[in-house]
Tab-separated table of C-alpha atoms and ligand atoms in Angstrom:
chain	number	residue	atom	x	y	z
A	1	MET	CA	50.256	57.140	22.514
A	2	ALA	CA	50.819	54.568	25.175
A	3	VAL	CA	48.274	51.740	25.604
A	4	SER	CA	46.063	52.610	28.584
A	5	ASN	CA	46.624	50.615	31.650
A	6	ALA	CA	43.129	50.626	32.403
A	7	ALA	CA	42.416	48.219	29.603
A	8	LEU	CA	44.813	45.672	30.905
A	9	PRO	CA	43.071	42.763	32.694
A	10	ALA	CA	43.849	43.036	36.429
A	11	GLY	CA	45.644	40.174	38.127
A	12	LEU	CA	46.806	38.167	35.264
A	13	ALA	CA	49.014	35.192	36.384
A	14	ASP	CA	52.718	34.892	35.576
A	15	PHE	CA	51.846	32.033	33.048
A	16	ALA	CA	49.173	33.957	31.365
A	17	CYS	CA	49.794	35.758	27.928
A	18	ASP	CA	50.498	39.415	28.552
A	19	PRO	CA	49.572	41.620	25.613
A	20	ALA	CA	52.326	43.980	26.459
A	21	ARG	CA	54.767	41.219	25.942
A	22	SER	CA	53.242	39.842	22.673
A	23	ARG	CA	55.470	38.234	20.028
A	24	GLY	CA	53.889	40.786	17.756
A	25	ARG	CA	52.321	40.985	14.463
A	26	ARG	CA	53.699	39.879	11.024
A	27	HIS	CA	53.456	43.576	9.821
A	28	PRO	CA	54.515	45.971	12.586
A	29	GLU	CA	51.765	48.515	13.655
A	30	PRO	CA	51.459	51.204	16.311
A	31	GLU	CA	49.620	50.170	19.465
A	32	ALA	CA	45.989	51.240	19.823
A	33	PRO	CA	45.450	53.959	22.383
A	34	THR	CA	42.702	52.388	24.332
A	35	ARG	CA	42.891	48.636	23.735
A	36	THR	CA	45.432	46.061	24.328
A	37	ALA	CA	46.819	44.030	21.333
A	38	PHE	CA	44.552	40.935	22.072
A	39	GLN	CA	41.443	43.136	22.481
A	40	ARG	CA	42.198	44.681	19.181
A	41	ASP	CA	42.492	41.159	17.690
A	42	ARG	CA	39.140	40.215	19.022
A	43	ASP	CA	37.603	43.388	17.490
A	44	ARG	CA	39.112	42.530	14.139
A	45	VAL	CA	37.867	39.203	14.171
A	46	ILE	CA	34.325	40.472	14.912
A	47	HIS	CA	34.343	43.007	12.005
A	48	SER	CA	35.697	40.470	9.497
A	49	THR	CA	33.680	39.159	6.609
A	50	ALA	CA	34.440	35.562	7.546
A	51	PHE	CA	32.983	36.091	11.001
A	52	ARG	CA	29.727	37.186	9.519
A	53	ARG	CA	29.589	34.315	7.281
A	54	LEU	CA	29.670	31.908	10.399
A	55	VAL	CA	26.007	32.600	10.830
A	56	TYR	CA	25.017	30.771	7.620
A	57	LYS	CA	27.561	27.854	8.092
A	58	THR	CA	26.589	24.430	9.369
A	59	GLN	CA	27.765	23.036	12.760
A	60	VAL	CA	25.993	19.755	12.501
A	61	PHE	CA	22.566	20.618	11.094
A	62	LEU	CA	22.416	22.428	7.838
A	63	ASN	CA	21.573	26.042	8.476
A	64	HIS	CA	18.057	25.943	6.729
A	65	GLU	CA	16.941	22.810	8.683
A	66	GLY	CA	15.684	24.903	11.608
A	67	ASP	CA	16.169	28.316	13.095
A	68	LEU	CA	17.158	27.111	16.686
A	69	PHE	CA	19.944	24.771	15.709
A	70	ARG	CA	23.558	25.973	16.463
A	71	THR	CA	25.521	27.400	13.625
A	72	ARG	CA	29.250	27.998	13.528
A	73	LEU	CA	28.474	31.510	14.844
A	74	THR	CA	26.405	30.645	17.925
A	75	HIS	CA	28.950	27.605	18.555
A	76	SER	CA	31.954	30.179	18.391
A	77	LEU	CA	30.206	32.322	20.983
A	78	GLU	CA	29.435	29.474	23.299
A	79	VAL	CA	33.091	28.603	23.135
A	80	ALA	CA	34.173	32.138	23.878
A	81	GLN	CA	31.655	32.300	26.792
A	82	LEU	CA	32.992	28.970	28.427
A	83	GLY	CA	36.579	29.886	27.710
A	84	ARG	CA	36.305	33.308	29.227
A	85	SER	CA	34.673	32.009	32.369
A	86	ILE	CA	37.378	29.382	32.736
A	87	ALA	CA	40.031	31.870	31.979
A	88	ARG	CA	38.935	34.271	34.615
A	89	SER	CA	39.128	31.652	37.236
A	90	LEU	CA	42.704	30.688	36.299
A	91	ARG	CA	43.780	34.249	35.769
A	92	LEU	CA	44.451	33.715	32.157
A	93	ASN	CA	44.019	36.418	29.621
A	94	GLU	CA	40.213	36.514	28.757
A	95	ASP	CA	40.748	38.700	25.688
A	96	LEU	CA	43.152	36.324	24.134
A	97	VAL	CA	40.895	33.461	24.722
A	98	GLU	CA	37.950	35.431	23.355
A	99	ALA	CA	39.964	36.320	20.235
A	100	ILE	CA	40.944	32.758	19.635
A	101	ALA	CA	37.428	31.332	20.345
A	102	LEU	CA	35.720	33.750	17.928
A	103	ALA	CA	38.257	33.049	15.102
A	104	HIS	CA	38.814	29.218	15.699
A	105	ASP	CA	36.147	28.025	13.076
A	106	LEU	CA	36.643	30.937	10.539
A	107	GLY	CA	38.093	28.450	7.999
A	108	HIS	CA	35.356	25.982	8.041
A	109	THR	CA	33.750	25.118	4.653
A	110	PRO	CA	30.115	25.282	4.109
A	111	PHE	CA	28.239	21.882	5.433
A	112	GLY	CA	30.639	21.312	8.195
A	113	HIS	CA	33.018	18.346	8.057
A	114	ALA	CA	31.351	16.881	5.035
A	115	GLY	CA	32.327	20.090	3.022
A	116	GLN	CA	35.978	19.797	4.325
A	117	ASP	CA	36.347	16.157	3.411
A	118	ALA	CA	35.120	16.759	-0.160
A	119	LEU	CA	37.322	19.806	-0.666
A	120	ASN	CA	40.288	17.989	0.552
A	121	ALA	CA	39.542	15.132	-1.686
A	122	CYS	CA	39.178	17.526	-4.616
A	123	LEU	CA	42.506	19.232	-3.951
A	124	LYS	CA	44.464	16.071	-3.543
A	125	ALA	CA	42.929	14.827	-6.907
A	126	ALA	CA	43.839	18.149	-8.721
A	127	SER	CA	47.204	17.959	-7.256
A	128	ALA	CA	47.666	14.378	-8.565
A	129	GLN	CA	46.693	15.338	-11.925
A	130	ALA	CA	48.716	18.650	-12.301
A	131	ALA	CA	52.152	18.915	-13.658
A	132	PRO	CA	54.809	19.230	-11.085
A	133	GLY	CA	55.172	22.815	-9.980
A	134	ASP	CA	51.768	23.763	-11.287
A	135	THR	CA	49.728	23.255	-8.118
A	136	ASP	CA	50.430	23.150	-4.397
A	137	SER	CA	50.141	20.126	-2.319
A	138	TRP	CA	48.631	21.545	1.002
A	139	GLY	CA	45.375	19.816	0.774
A	140	PHE	CA	42.584	21.144	2.871
A	141	GLU	CA	42.748	21.430	6.799
A	142	HIS	CA	40.136	23.639	8.409
A	143	ASN	CA	42.439	24.869	11.260
A	144	LEU	CA	45.036	25.864	8.485
A	145	GLN	CA	42.288	27.503	6.606
A	146	SER	CA	41.341	29.536	9.678
A	147	LEU	CA	44.822	30.877	9.845
A	148	ARG	CA	44.726	31.523	6.126
A	149	VAL	CA	41.687	33.629	6.492
A	150	VAL	CA	43.274	35.930	9.276
A	151	ASP	CA	46.767	35.904	7.447
A	152	GLU	CA	45.886	36.197	3.806
A	153	LEU	CA	42.333	36.005	2.770
A	154	GLU	CA	40.504	38.943	4.470
A	155	GLU	CA	40.842	42.206	2.475
A	156	ARG	CA	40.237	45.045	4.806
A	157	TYR	CA	43.372	46.931	5.332
A	158	PRO	CA	45.411	49.149	2.944
A	159	ALA	CA	48.870	48.048	4.040
A	160	PHE	CA	48.566	44.166	4.263
A	161	ASP	CA	46.432	41.140	3.437
A	162	GLY	CA	44.555	39.525	6.335
A	163	LEU	CA	43.814	40.816	9.730
A	164	ASN	CA	47.473	41.006	10.965
A	165	LEU	CA	46.783	39.371	14.265
A	166	CYS	CA	49.271	38.838	17.073
A	167	PHE	CA	51.321	35.602	17.209
A	168	GLU	CA	49.503	34.530	20.376
A	169	THR	CA	46.151	34.629	18.505
A	170	ARG	CA	47.442	32.808	15.358
A	171	GLU	CA	49.013	30.325	17.455
A	172	GLY	CA	45.696	29.415	19.149
A	173	ILE	CA	43.938	29.457	15.795
A	174	LEU	CA	46.206	26.804	14.439
A	175	LYS	CA	45.039	24.057	16.810
A	176	HIS	CA	46.100	21.153	14.629
A	177	CYS	CA	48.387	20.963	11.524
A	178	SER	CA	49.757	17.955	9.675
A	179	LYS	CA	53.551	17.438	9.851
A	180	ALA	CA	53.810	18.122	6.012
A	181	ASN	CA	52.065	21.372	6.168
A	182	ALA	CA	53.889	22.349	9.385
A	183	GLN	CA	57.073	22.007	7.422
A	184	ARG	CA	55.738	24.298	4.640
A	185	LEU	CA	54.523	26.856	7.117
A	186	GLU	CA	57.843	26.657	8.939
A	187	GLN	CA	59.665	27.620	5.608
A	188	GLN	CA	57.524	30.600	5.292
A	189	GLU	CA	57.697	31.740	8.952
A	190	PRO	CA	60.788	30.127	10.690
A	191	GLY	CA	60.100	29.489	14.345
A	192	GLY	CA	56.574	30.603	13.952
A	193	VAL	CA	53.158	29.208	14.669
A	194	ALA	CA	53.929	25.863	12.991
A	195	ALA	CA	57.232	25.133	14.901
A	196	ARG	CA	55.726	23.339	17.836
A	197	PHE	CA	54.128	20.752	15.396
A	198	LEU	CA	57.876	19.872	14.309
A	199	GLN	CA	59.771	20.394	17.548
A	200	GLY	CA	57.063	19.466	20.069
A	201	GLY	CA	55.902	21.680	22.998
A	202	SER	CA	52.585	23.262	23.640
A	203	PRO	CA	50.790	26.322	22.689
A	204	SER	CA	49.829	28.995	25.480
A	205	LEU	CA	47.373	28.180	28.147
A	206	GLU	CA	44.740	30.476	26.491
A	207	ALA	CA	45.162	28.304	23.265
A	208	GLN	CA	44.880	25.090	25.248
A	209	LEU	CA	41.850	26.449	26.931
A	210	CYS	CA	40.039	27.097	23.780
A	211	ASN	CA	40.584	23.519	22.600
A	212	LEU	CA	38.892	22.201	25.655
A	213	ALA	CA	36.129	24.755	25.630
A	214	ASP	CA	35.321	23.900	22.116
A	215	GLU	CA	34.958	20.238	23.148
A	216	ILE	CA	32.801	21.091	26.150
A	217	ALA	CA	30.664	23.304	24.013
A	218	TYR	CA	29.969	20.959	21.249
A	219	ASN	CA	29.340	17.878	23.385
A	220	ALA	CA	26.635	19.907	25.284
A	221	HIS	CA	24.995	21.710	22.425
A	222	ASP	CA	24.938	18.512	20.119
A	223	ILE	CA	22.979	16.811	22.731
A	224	ASP	CA	20.505	19.737	22.833
A	225	ASP	CA	20.372	20.020	18.973
A	226	GLY	CA	20.122	16.284	18.584
A	227	VAL	CA	17.007	15.899	20.901
A	228	ARG	CA	15.489	19.018	19.400
A	229	SER	CA	15.857	17.599	15.895
A	230	GLY	CA	14.163	14.312	17.206
A	231	LEU	CA	17.174	12.274	16.058
A	232	LEU	CA	18.062	11.663	19.778
A	233	THR	CA	15.820	10.919	22.732
A	234	LEU	CA	16.146	11.545	26.283
A	235	ASP	CA	15.740	7.813	26.953
A	236	GLN	CA	18.420	6.859	24.612
A	237	MET	CA	20.745	9.417	26.350
A	238	ALA	CA	20.325	7.124	29.651
A	239	ASP	CA	23.076	4.908	28.118
A	240	VAL	CA	25.517	7.877	28.473
A	241	GLU	CA	26.833	7.773	32.042
A	242	LEU	CA	27.879	11.395	32.057
A	243	PHE	CA	24.568	12.797	30.965
A	244	GLU	CA	22.410	10.380	32.963
A	245	HIS	CA	24.197	11.281	36.097
A	246	TYR	CA	23.072	14.955	35.619
A	247	ARG	CA	19.663	13.944	34.569
A	248	ARG	CA	19.167	11.932	37.884
A	249	THR	CA	20.658	14.892	39.808
A	250	ALA	CA	18.231	17.211	38.187
A	251	LEU	CA	15.285	14.902	39.014
A	252	VAL	CA	16.281	14.638	42.753
A	253	ALA	CA	16.101	18.308	43.032
A	254	HIS	CA	13.011	18.824	40.892
A	255	PRO	CA	11.193	15.394	40.828
A	256	LYS	CA	8.403	16.613	38.345
A	257	LEU	CA	10.748	18.077	35.854
A	258	GLN	CA	10.384	16.573	32.338
A	259	GLY	CA	10.899	17.228	28.698
A	260	ARG	CA	12.738	20.304	27.549
A	261	ARG	CA	13.317	21.789	30.925
A	262	LEU	CA	14.788	18.418	32.211
A	263	LEU	CA	17.032	18.522	29.137
A	264	PHE	CA	18.289	22.014	29.609
A	265	GLU	CA	18.750	21.431	33.441
A	266	SER	CA	20.856	18.306	32.860
A	267	ILE	CA	22.920	19.977	30.167
A	268	ARG	CA	23.409	23.019	32.601
A	269	LEU	CA	24.554	20.859	35.353
A	270	MET	CA	26.837	18.983	33.069
A	271	LEU	CA	28.409	22.132	31.629
A	272	SER	CA	28.951	23.638	35.203
A	273	ASP	CA	30.594	20.469	36.459
A	274	GLN	CA	32.863	20.179	33.420
A	275	VAL	CA	34.007	23.734	33.791
A	276	TYR	CA	34.722	23.204	37.496
A	277	ASP	CA	36.440	20.051	36.703
A	278	VAL	CA	38.791	21.815	34.263
A	279	ILE	CA	39.510	24.621	36.615
A	280	ASP	CA	40.311	22.302	39.476
A	281	THR	CA	42.500	19.904	37.414
A	282	THR	CA	44.358	22.719	35.586
A	283	ARG	CA	45.103	24.421	38.896
A	284	GLU	CA	46.619	21.262	40.305
A	285	ARG	CA	48.628	20.715	37.210
A	286	LEU	CA	49.768	24.332	37.092
A	287	ALA	CA	51.066	24.057	40.622
A	288	SER	CA	52.847	20.727	40.138
A	289	ALA	CA	54.464	21.800	37.056
A	290	ALA	CA	55.376	25.060	38.808
A	291	VAL	CA	55.336	27.131	35.466
A	292	ASP	CA	55.953	30.757	36.031
A	293	SER	CA	55.998	32.024	32.452
A	294	VAL	CA	54.407	31.637	29.107
A	295	GLU	CA	57.820	30.402	27.745
A	296	ALA	CA	57.757	27.605	30.304
A	297	VAL	CA	54.309	26.694	29.354
A	298	ARG	CA	55.295	26.336	25.710
A	299	MET	CA	58.122	24.001	26.589
A	300	GLY	CA	56.115	21.578	28.545
A	301	ALA	CA	53.288	19.247	28.006
A	302	PRO	CA	49.645	20.594	27.906
A	303	LEU	CA	48.321	21.576	31.335
A	304	VAL	CA	44.680	22.600	30.666
A	305	ALA	CA	42.887	19.415	31.018
A	306	PHE	CA	39.905	17.444	32.485
A	307	SER	CA	40.473	15.109	35.266
A	308	ASP	CA	41.071	11.405	34.107
A	309	GLY	CA	37.502	10.485	35.267
A	310	MET	CA	35.848	13.323	33.283
A	311	LYS	CA	38.033	12.841	30.352
A	312	GLU	CA	36.890	9.139	30.226
A	313	ARG	CA	33.258	10.064	30.644
A	314	SER	CA	33.637	12.806	28.074
A	315	GLN	CA	35.009	10.348	25.566
A	316	VAL	CA	32.050	8.012	26.093
A	317	LEU	CA	29.653	10.825	25.249
A	318	LYS	CA	31.638	11.686	22.141
A	319	ARG	CA	31.614	8.286	20.795
A	320	PHE	CA	27.728	8.121	21.567
A	321	LEU	CA	27.246	11.370	19.658
A	322	PHE	CA	29.402	10.077	16.849
A	323	ARG	CA	27.422	6.850	16.419
A	324	ASN	CA	23.900	8.132	17.139
A	325	LEU	CA	23.988	11.733	15.839
A	326	TYR	CA	26.824	12.552	13.437
A	327	ARG	CA	26.332	9.109	11.648
A	328	HIS	CA	22.505	9.127	11.923
A	329	PRO	CA	21.199	8.096	8.577
A	330	GLN	CA	19.247	11.550	8.222
A	331	VAL	CA	22.477	13.466	8.958
A	332	MET	CA	24.515	11.239	6.534
A	333	GLU	CA	21.936	11.593	3.757
A	334	THR	CA	22.304	15.471	3.812
A	335	THR	CA	26.122	14.923	4.232
A	336	ASP	CA	26.231	12.949	0.952
A	337	ARG	CA	24.305	15.853	-0.976
A	338	ALA	CA	26.630	18.464	0.722
A	339	ARG	CA	29.635	16.451	-0.622
A	340	ARG	CA	28.212	16.459	-4.000
A	341	VAL	CA	27.515	20.264	-3.961
A	342	VAL	CA	31.321	20.991	-3.010
A	343	SER	CA	32.823	18.562	-5.548
A	344	ASP	CA	30.547	19.631	-8.386
A	345	LEU	CA	31.375	23.263	-7.708
A	346	PHE	CA	35.061	22.432	-7.464
A	347	ASP	CA	34.918	20.648	-10.909
A	348	ARG	CA	33.170	23.457	-12.602
A	349	TYR	CA	35.346	26.333	-11.438
A	350	MET	CA	38.391	24.314	-12.473
A	351	ASN	CA	37.073	23.739	-15.863
A	352	ALA	CA	35.586	27.185	-16.300
A	353	PRO	CA	37.697	29.651	-14.176
A	354	GLY	CA	35.728	32.464	-15.696
A	355	GLU	CA	32.941	31.513	-13.422
A	356	LEU	CA	35.017	32.671	-10.512
A	357	PRO	CA	34.607	36.158	-9.159
A	358	GLU	CA	37.430	38.506	-10.433
A	359	ALA	CA	39.059	38.878	-7.089
A	360	HIS	CA	39.933	35.162	-6.917
A	361	GLY	CA	42.587	33.431	-8.603
A	362	ARG	CA	44.882	36.352	-9.448
A	363	LYS	CA	48.024	35.455	-7.622
A	364	GLN	CA	47.940	31.843	-6.951
A	365	HIS	CA	47.358	28.428	-8.353
A	366	LEU	CA	44.002	27.814	-9.760
A	367	ALA	CA	43.137	24.832	-7.435
A	368	ARG	CA	43.977	26.902	-4.386
A	369	ALA	CA	41.910	29.892	-5.528
A	370	VAL	CA	38.904	27.551	-6.209
A	371	ALA	CA	39.310	26.007	-2.715
A	372	ASP	CA	39.544	29.372	-1.050
A	373	TYR	CA	36.385	30.548	-2.805
A	374	ILE	CA	34.365	27.446	-1.852
A	375	ALA	CA	35.758	27.386	1.663
A	376	GLY	CA	34.429	30.902	2.112
A	377	MET	CA	30.922	30.049	1.091
A	378	THR	CA	27.907	29.863	3.338
A	379	ASP	CA	25.747	26.733	3.049
A	380	ARG	CA	22.989	28.717	1.240
A	381	PHE	CA	25.395	30.498	-1.230
A	382	ALA	CA	26.973	27.215	-2.129
A	383	ILE	CA	23.446	25.525	-2.766
A	384	ARG	CA	22.402	28.574	-4.756
A	385	GLU	CA	25.732	28.619	-6.749
A	386	HIS	CA	25.273	24.838	-7.420
A	387	GLU	CA	21.694	25.408	-8.721
A	388	ARG	CA	23.002	28.237	-11.029
A	389	LEU	CA	25.808	26.156	-12.480
A	390	TYR	CA	24.057	22.706	-12.639
A	391	GLY	CA	20.464	23.418	-12.601
A	392	ALA	CA	19.862	20.475	-10.184
A	393	VAL	CA	18.104	21.212	-6.973
A	394	LEU	CA	19.858	19.135	-4.345
A	395	PHE	CA	18.430	20.940	-1.243
A	396	PRO	CA	14.731	21.821	-2.030
B	1	MG	MG1	34.682	24.595	17.159
């Protein structure tokens, strides 16, 4: 059956990804009758096990610290919302943006970046101790792990491992990749998703857009969560030019506004302005680069961007959040415990592989099987498993 034209987004630009001209799937499949290839990718992501786990994975605050903080799931939904809204204005493919945005954090470990750092250190140590050829040396990178989830680890379909997503979705998921790992990927898939990390060039505009939507989303929601948690105050935020500008703007329109509503209105104004800034700047850059195809986009420098001024102001905010929120003693204290949970679990499974569920570790090196198993855990599952194996309660 042919793909229904009704499902195709109307008025896509020449430089947008067209599902009818996708570079295809690793395992060829017949087209779906009512959905485009990218819509189908999005649906596959939503139905995956890894996607459901995002609800119990840390963004900044541990999942059990409060019900209203962002989790990886609500973060991903916010990235998708911002991305789609910008994509529509630029006549990019919204469905592809949504698929990439919903999948972009699937490879995150429990406990956010602390979990990833710990797992990477464990893998490096295991690799240094192992006999040559007895381990792999990929280490742990969360973007690569997201790709691994959709390429290998999901077990849903009779004919293949993974979700068998289109090249364009996989390209967007692999946002960053170290050179060494890009070379390894390139050997497995010559000219594939890792090629641009070796030969230069850019991913599709939809992929570029998801990167920026990710940054816009977490800068805004981390202010919200930071203030909600009490670790940041509105007064302290006055030091950040970007935020202070919108707080003052909100107060001009609503002089009596205070507290939570003032915070929300300031964030809302900031989000809108950043979205409009990206749309305007990207339109100008698209016009001056005169790109007329996805191929031309891939050969050039990135085009989806903030204006110079907004980029600078956004970096100041990022640095502020890094110093005052991500490195806040209270956050660091849970981060230390989270690191210990991950490295303890890694040690135990390496020394007692019988503790791993049967499905793990059959067809690969033990260290990789252990890393895949731990990376897939939710915060609370990792905490429970640590209690089971060590009897110590690190997160009462
Ligand atoms: Mg993200």
